[in-house]
């Protein structure tokens, strides 16, 4: 029996979306997702945003997101990677549907209770149903709550460790790392999972 419950947010859940982004930014740093963009992507169903509540009344204790990438999103994913690691052509060039596990954060008081695994399992299923392949970048920090073990247990395959993956985002963009600040010198483990075959 769990002491939490998971809900999927929709485009009319502005207050809950803002709260989920605040919880995520507290764990992963500022600039990971904006309310306006999240609501747009929830409306067109290219984003799955899950939240977890515990207690009565329910207090939000976790949030996790995955998305189907458009061409710009795919370019943002591959831009910091070594050339040739992933195809340079955008998904629209050959009909691929590329997904990404974006964020997964659980309040410190709730870690070790299966919530991170439940988030990862639901979002992995969502991505596999909608995408030809999906990627995740597991933040390789030395703090509790790393996601790489959860993803590997669900069949995600490690591809490569990327040093300084978030360096560009923390020098030219809005994002700041909760460990390094700006710039970020953390490494990320790129993982891949296959999805559904393209529809004929």
PDB file of C-alpha atoms in Angstrom:
ATOM      1  CA  UNK A   1       0.000   0.000   0.000  1.00  0.00           C
ATOM      2  CA  UNK A   2       1.409   3.366  -0.986  1.00  0.00           C
ATOM      3  CA  UNK A   3       0.979   6.621   0.892  1.00  0.00           C
ATOM      4  CA  UNK A   4       0.868   8.672  -2.295  1.00  0.00           C
ATOM      5  CA  UNK A   5      -1.204   8.894  -5.454  1.00  0.00           C
ATOM      6  CA  UNK A   6      -0.278   9.974  -8.979  1.00  0.00           C
ATOM      7  CA  UNK A   7      -2.373  12.212 -11.227  1.00  0.00           C
ATOM      8  CA  UNK A   8      -1.873  13.306 -14.832  1.00  0.00           C
ATOM      9  CA  UNK A   9      -2.247  17.049 -15.366  1.00  0.00           C
ATOM     10  CA  UNK A  10      -4.111  18.600 -18.274  1.00  0.00           C
ATOM     11  CA  UNK A  11      -4.157  21.978 -20.038  1.00  0.00           C
ATOM     12  CA  UNK A  12      -6.720  23.420 -17.586  1.00  0.00           C
ATOM     13  CA  UNK A  13      -4.625  22.631 -14.499  1.00  0.00           C
ATOM     14  CA  UNK A  14      -2.632  25.887 -14.523  1.00  0.00           C
ATOM     15  CA  UNK A  15      -2.172  26.140 -10.746  1.00  0.00           C
ATOM     16  CA  UNK A  16      -1.048  22.520 -10.407  1.00  0.00           C
ATOM     17  CA  UNK A  17       1.278  22.884 -13.419  1.00  0.00           C
ATOM     18  CA  UNK A  18       2.891  25.940 -11.804  1.00  0.00           C
ATOM     19  CA  UNK A  19       3.275  24.046  -8.514  1.00  0.00           C
ATOM     20  CA  UNK A  20       4.802  21.052 -10.314  1.00  0.00           C
ATOM     21  CA  UNK A  21       7.297  23.284 -12.105  1.00  0.00           C
ATOM     22  CA  UNK A  22       8.217  24.944  -8.807  1.00  0.00           C
ATOM     23  CA  UNK A  23       8.825  21.555  -7.196  1.00  0.00           C
ATOM     24  CA  UNK A  24      10.924  20.434 -10.182  1.00  0.00           C
ATOM     25  CA  UNK A  25      12.988  23.626 -10.210  1.00  0.00           C
ATOM     26  CA  UNK A  26      13.721  23.256  -6.486  1.00  0.00           C
ATOM     27  CA  UNK A  27      15.310  19.877  -7.247  1.00  0.00           C
ATOM     28  CA  UNK A  28      16.732  20.352 -10.745  1.00  0.00           C
ATOM     29  CA  UNK A  29      17.395  24.074 -11.057  1.00  0.00           C
ATOM     30  CA  UNK A  30      15.683  27.064 -12.627  1.00  0.00           C
ATOM     31  CA  UNK A  31      14.665  27.051 -16.271  1.00  0.00           C
ATOM     32  CA  UNK A  32      13.702  23.423 -16.865  1.00  0.00           C
ATOM     33  CA  UNK A  33      10.100  24.142 -17.978  1.00  0.00           C
ATOM     34  CA  UNK A  34       7.737  27.125 -18.192  1.00  0.00           C
ATOM     35  CA  UNK A  35       4.042  27.169 -17.313  1.00  0.00           C
ATOM     36  CA  UNK A  36       2.974  28.588 -20.673  1.00  0.00           C
ATOM     37  CA  UNK A  37       4.912  26.050 -22.708  1.00  0.00           C
ATOM     38  CA  UNK A  38       3.717  23.184 -20.500  1.00  0.00           C
ATOM     39  CA  UNK A  39       0.060  24.180 -20.928  1.00  0.00           C
ATOM     40  CA  UNK A  40       0.466  24.444 -24.727  1.00  0.00           C
ATOM     41  CA  UNK A  41       2.130  21.034 -24.917  1.00  0.00           C
ATOM     42  CA  UNK A  42      -0.483  19.454 -22.659  1.00  0.00           C
ATOM     43  CA  UNK A  43      -3.157  20.863 -24.967  1.00  0.00           C
ATOM     44  CA  UNK A  44      -1.613  19.296 -28.083  1.00  0.00           C
ATOM     45  CA  UNK A  45      -0.782  16.105 -26.143  1.00  0.00           C
ATOM     46  CA  UNK A  46       2.949  16.234 -26.844  1.00  0.00           C
ATOM     47  CA  UNK A  47       3.645  16.398 -23.087  1.00  0.00           C
ATOM     48  CA  UNK A  48       2.808  14.066 -20.220  1.00  0.00           C
ATOM     49  CA  UNK A  49       3.090  15.790 -16.848  1.00  0.00           C
ATOM     50  CA  UNK A  50       2.515  13.630 -13.788  1.00  0.00           C
ATOM     51  CA  UNK A  51       2.327  14.767 -10.178  1.00  0.00           C
ATOM     52  CA  UNK A  52       2.112  12.888  -6.897  1.00  0.00           C
ATOM     53  CA  UNK A  53       0.167  13.842  -3.791  1.00  0.00           C
ATOM     54  CA  UNK A  54       0.543  12.562  -0.235  1.00  0.00           C
ATOM     55  CA  UNK A  55      -1.434  13.106   2.943  1.00  0.00           C
ATOM     56  CA  UNK A  56      -4.837  14.679   3.554  1.00  0.00           C
ATOM     57  CA  UNK A  57      -5.284  17.257   2.229  1.00  0.00           C
ATOM     58  CA  UNK A  58      -3.013  16.185  -0.588  1.00  0.00           C
ATOM     59  CA  UNK A  59       0.370  17.882  -0.730  1.00  0.00           C
ATOM     60  CA  UNK A  60       2.335  17.686  -3.985  1.00  0.00           C
ATOM     61  CA  UNK A  61       5.444  15.593  -3.328  1.00  0.00           C
ATOM     62  CA  UNK A  62       6.701  14.779  -6.819  1.00  0.00           C
ATOM     63  CA  UNK A  63       6.506  15.698 -10.482  1.00  0.00           C
ATOM     64  CA  UNK A  64       7.737  14.095 -13.677  1.00  0.00           C
ATOM     65  CA  UNK A  65       7.448  14.916 -17.367  1.00  0.00           C
ATOM     66  CA  UNK A  66       8.082  13.354 -20.771  1.00  0.00           C
ATOM     67  CA  UNK A  67       7.466  14.770 -24.218  1.00  0.00           C
ATOM     68  CA  UNK A  68       7.353  13.967 -27.896  1.00  0.00           C
ATOM     69  CA  UNK A  69       9.936  16.281 -29.431  1.00  0.00           C
ATOM     70  CA  UNK A  70       9.249  18.599 -32.328  1.00  0.00           C
ATOM     71  CA  UNK A  71      12.155  19.492 -34.618  1.00  0.00           C
ATOM     72  CA  UNK A  72      13.302  22.371 -32.392  1.00  0.00           C
ATOM     73  CA  UNK A  73      13.156  20.203 -29.298  1.00  0.00           C
ATOM     74  CA  UNK A  74      15.212  17.522 -31.028  1.00  0.00           C
ATOM     75  CA  UNK A  75      17.818  20.084 -32.084  1.00  0.00           C
ATOM     76  CA  UNK A  76      18.034  21.283 -28.471  1.00  0.00           C
ATOM     77  CA  UNK A  77      18.550  17.687 -27.313  1.00  0.00           C
ATOM     78  CA  UNK A  78      21.399  16.912 -29.735  1.00  0.00           C
ATOM     79  CA  UNK A  79      23.109  20.324 -29.870  1.00  0.00           C
ATOM     80  CA  UNK A  80      25.410  19.715 -26.858  1.00  0.00           C
ATOM     81  CA  UNK A  81      26.295  16.175 -28.025  1.00  0.00           C
ATOM     82  CA  UNK A  82      29.340  15.159 -30.060  1.00  0.00           C
ATOM     83  CA  UNK A  83      28.629  15.305 -33.786  1.00  0.00           C
ATOM     84  CA  UNK A  84      27.331  12.004 -35.153  1.00  0.00           C
ATOM     85  CA  UNK A  85      26.190  10.554 -31.825  1.00  0.00           C
ATOM     86  CA  UNK A  86      22.535  10.969 -32.874  1.00  0.00           C
ATOM     87  CA  UNK A  87      21.298  11.789 -36.391  1.00  0.00           C
ATOM     88  CA  UNK A  88      21.529  15.483 -37.200  1.00  0.00           C
ATOM     89  CA  UNK A  89      18.369  15.412 -39.353  1.00  0.00           C
ATOM     90  CA  UNK A  90      15.237  16.470 -37.461  1.00  0.00           C
ATOM     91  CA  UNK A  91      12.484  13.896 -36.886  1.00  0.00           C
ATOM     92  CA  UNK A  92      10.257  15.425 -39.569  1.00  0.00           C
ATOM     93  CA  UNK A  93      12.859  14.609 -42.234  1.00  0.00           C
ATOM     94  CA  UNK A  94      12.160  10.883 -42.118  1.00  0.00           C
ATOM     95  CA  UNK A  95       9.000  10.483 -40.046  1.00  0.00           C
ATOM     96  CA  UNK A  96      10.663   9.475 -36.788  1.00  0.00           C
ATOM     97  CA  UNK A  97       8.842  10.217 -33.554  1.00  0.00           C
ATOM     98  CA  UNK A  98      11.474  11.014 -30.938  1.00  0.00           C
ATOM     99  CA  UNK A  99      10.572  11.229 -27.275  1.00  0.00           C
ATOM    100  CA  UNK A 100      12.412  12.460 -24.233  1.00  0.00           C
ATOM    101  CA  UNK A 101      12.072  11.762 -20.541  1.00  0.00           C
ATOM    102  CA  UNK A 102      12.389  15.346 -19.340  1.00  0.00           C
ATOM    103  CA  UNK A 103      12.245  15.585 -15.573  1.00  0.00           C
ATOM    104  CA  UNK A 104      11.686  13.357 -12.586  1.00  0.00           C
ATOM    105  CA  UNK A 105      11.740  14.849  -9.103  1.00  0.00           C
ATOM    106  CA  UNK A 106      10.567  13.518  -5.750  1.00  0.00           C
ATOM    107  CA  UNK A 107      10.566  15.432  -2.467  1.00  0.00           C
ATOM    108  CA  UNK A 108      13.373  14.275  -0.182  1.00  0.00           C
ATOM    109  CA  UNK A 109      10.887  13.116   2.459  1.00  0.00           C
ATOM    110  CA  UNK A 110       9.259  10.733  -0.059  1.00  0.00           C
ATOM    111  CA  UNK A 111      12.327   9.069  -1.541  1.00  0.00           C
ATOM    112  CA  UNK A 112      12.711   5.333  -1.145  1.00  0.00           C
ATOM    113  CA  UNK A 113       8.943   4.664  -1.279  1.00  0.00           C
ATOM    114  CA  UNK A 114       8.640   3.649  -4.928  1.00  0.00           C
ATOM    115  CA  UNK A 115       7.357   6.959  -6.235  1.00  0.00           C
ATOM    116  CA  UNK A 116      10.286   7.617  -8.596  1.00  0.00           C
ATOM    117  CA  UNK A 117       9.933   4.125 -10.037  1.00  0.00           C
ATOM    118  CA  UNK A 118       6.195   4.620 -10.546  1.00  0.00           C
ATOM    119  CA  UNK A 119       6.809   7.914 -12.360  1.00  0.00           C
ATOM    120  CA  UNK A 120       9.506   6.367 -14.551  1.00  0.00           C
ATOM    121  CA  UNK A 121       7.355   3.326 -15.380  1.00  0.00           C
ATOM    122  CA  UNK A 122       4.307   5.352 -16.413  1.00  0.00           C
ATOM    123  CA  UNK A 123       6.287   7.807 -18.510  1.00  0.00           C
ATOM    124  CA  UNK A 124       8.315   5.035 -20.151  1.00  0.00           C
ATOM    125  CA  UNK A 125       5.068   3.361 -21.227  1.00  0.00           C
ATOM    126  CA  UNK A 126       3.711   6.687 -22.507  1.00  0.00           C
ATOM    127  CA  UNK A 127       6.853   7.287 -24.583  1.00  0.00           C
ATOM    128  CA  UNK A 128       6.998   3.754 -25.975  1.00  0.00           C
ATOM    129  CA  UNK A 129       3.387   3.987 -27.163  1.00  0.00           C
ATOM    130  CA  UNK A 130       3.930   7.276 -28.996  1.00  0.00           C
ATOM    131  CA  UNK A 131       7.521   7.281 -30.223  1.00  0.00           C
ATOM    132  CA  UNK A 132       9.786   5.251 -32.463  1.00  0.00           C
ATOM    133  CA  UNK A 133      12.549   5.832 -29.898  1.00  0.00           C
ATOM    134  CA  UNK A 134      13.047   7.911 -26.782  1.00  0.00           C
ATOM    135  CA  UNK A 135      15.996   9.317 -24.875  1.00  0.00           C
ATOM    136  CA  UNK A 136      16.704  10.335 -21.328  1.00  0.00           C
ATOM    137  CA  UNK A 137      19.596  12.187 -19.769  1.00  0.00           C
ATOM    138  CA  UNK A 138      20.232  10.964 -16.244  1.00  0.00           C
ATOM    139  CA  UNK A 139      21.969  13.624 -14.169  1.00  0.00           C
ATOM    140  CA  UNK A 140      25.078  11.978 -12.710  1.00  0.00           C
ATOM    141  CA  UNK A 141      25.308  13.922  -9.456  1.00  0.00           C
ATOM    142  CA  UNK A 142      26.518  12.654  -6.089  1.00  0.00           C
ATOM    143  CA  UNK A 143      23.238  13.305  -4.280  1.00  0.00           C
ATOM    144  CA  UNK A 144      20.417  10.868  -3.451  1.00  0.00           C
ATOM    145  CA  UNK A 145      17.673  10.323  -5.995  1.00  0.00           C
ATOM    146  CA  UNK A 146      19.547   9.661  -9.239  1.00  0.00           C
ATOM    147  CA  UNK A 147      17.315   8.338 -12.006  1.00  0.00           C
ATOM    148  CA  UNK A 148      19.728   6.147 -13.983  1.00  0.00           C
ATOM    149  CA  UNK A 149      19.064   3.024 -11.880  1.00  0.00           C
ATOM    150  CA  UNK A 150      15.283   3.398 -12.229  1.00  0.00           C
ATOM    151  CA  UNK A 151      15.533   3.778 -15.998  1.00  0.00           C
ATOM    152  CA  UNK A 152      17.905   0.829 -16.452  1.00  0.00           C
ATOM    153  CA  UNK A 153      15.513  -1.354 -14.441  1.00  0.00           C
ATOM    154  CA  UNK A 154      12.776  -0.439 -16.951  1.00  0.00           C
ATOM    155  CA  UNK A 155      14.877  -1.502 -19.929  1.00  0.00           C
ATOM    156  CA  UNK A 156      16.478   1.807 -20.900  1.00  0.00           C
ATOM    157  CA  UNK A 157      19.897   1.144 -22.419  1.00  0.00           C
ATOM    158  CA  UNK A 158      22.904   3.354 -21.593  1.00  0.00           C
ATOM    159  CA  UNK A 159      24.422   4.972 -24.684  1.00  0.00           C
ATOM    160  CA  UNK A 160      27.240   7.222 -23.457  1.00  0.00           C
ATOM    161  CA  UNK A 161      28.278   9.524 -20.624  1.00  0.00           C
ATOM    162  CA  UNK A 162      28.285  13.144 -21.781  1.00  0.00           C
ATOM    163  CA  UNK A 163      30.617  15.434 -19.849  1.00  0.00           C
ATOM    164  CA  UNK A 164      29.512  19.057 -19.436  1.00  0.00           C
ATOM    165  CA  UNK A 165      26.230  18.326 -21.254  1.00  0.00           C
ATOM    166  CA  UNK A 166      24.445  21.279 -19.606  1.00  0.00           C
ATOM    167  CA  UNK A 167      27.343  23.740 -19.970  1.00  0.00           C
ATOM    168  CA  UNK A 168      25.792  25.584 -22.932  1.00  0.00           C
ATOM    169  CA  UNK A 169      22.326  25.750 -21.355  1.00  0.00           C
ATOM    170  CA  UNK A 170      23.771  27.317 -18.199  1.00  0.00           C
ATOM    171  CA  UNK A 171      25.907  29.872 -20.015  1.00  0.00           C
ATOM    172  CA  UNK A 172      23.581  31.026 -22.810  1.00  0.00           C
ATOM    173  CA  UNK A 173      20.137  29.994 -21.547  1.00  0.00           C
ATOM    174  CA  UNK A 174      18.075  30.488 -18.410  1.00  0.00           C
ATOM    175  CA  UNK A 175      18.847  27.206 -16.707  1.00  0.00           C
ATOM    176  CA  UNK A 176      20.959  26.999 -13.546  1.00  0.00           C
ATOM    177  CA  UNK A 177      22.256  23.806 -11.941  1.00  0.00           C
ATOM    178  CA  UNK A 178      21.350  23.258  -8.277  1.00  0.00           C
ATOM    179  CA  UNK A 179      24.855  21.853  -7.689  1.00  0.00           C
ATOM    180  CA  UNK A 180      27.131  23.995  -9.892  1.00  0.00           C
ATOM    181  CA  UNK A 181      24.976  27.047 -10.450  1.00  0.00           C
ATOM    182  CA  UNK A 182      26.123  28.716 -13.666  1.00  0.00           C
ATOM    183  CA  UNK A 183      27.909  27.248 -15.555  1.00  0.00           C
ATOM    184  CA  UNK A 184      27.129  23.550 -14.979  1.00  0.00           C
ATOM    185  CA  UNK A 185      29.925  20.994 -15.281  1.00  0.00           C
ATOM    186  CA  UNK A 186      27.836  17.932 -14.352  1.00  0.00           C
ATOM    187  CA  UNK A 187      27.867  14.851 -16.544  1.00  0.00           C
ATOM    188  CA  UNK A 188      24.775  13.199 -17.959  1.00  0.00           C
ATOM    189  CA  UNK A 189      24.193   9.582 -18.918  1.00  0.00           C
ATOM    190  CA  UNK A 190      22.340   9.317 -22.227  1.00  0.00           C
ATOM    191  CA  UNK A 191      19.908   6.380 -22.249  1.00  0.00           C
ATOM    192  CA  UNK A 192      17.699   5.095 -25.050  1.00  0.00           C
ATOM    193  CA  UNK A 193      14.573   2.976 -25.260  1.00  0.00           C
ATOM    194  CA  UNK A 194      12.880   1.750 -28.438  1.00  0.00           C
ATOM    195  CA  UNK A 195       9.252   2.567 -29.002  1.00  0.00           C
ATOM    196  CA  UNK A 196       6.499   1.586 -31.376  1.00  0.00           C
ATOM    197  CA  UNK A 197       7.352   0.910 -35.029  1.00  0.00           C
ATOM    198  CA  UNK A 198       6.268   3.611 -37.491  1.00  0.00           C
ATOM    199  CA  UNK A 199       2.687   3.307 -38.711  1.00  0.00           C
ATOM    200  CA  UNK A 200       2.399   2.194 -42.333  1.00  0.00           C
TER     201      UNK A 200
END
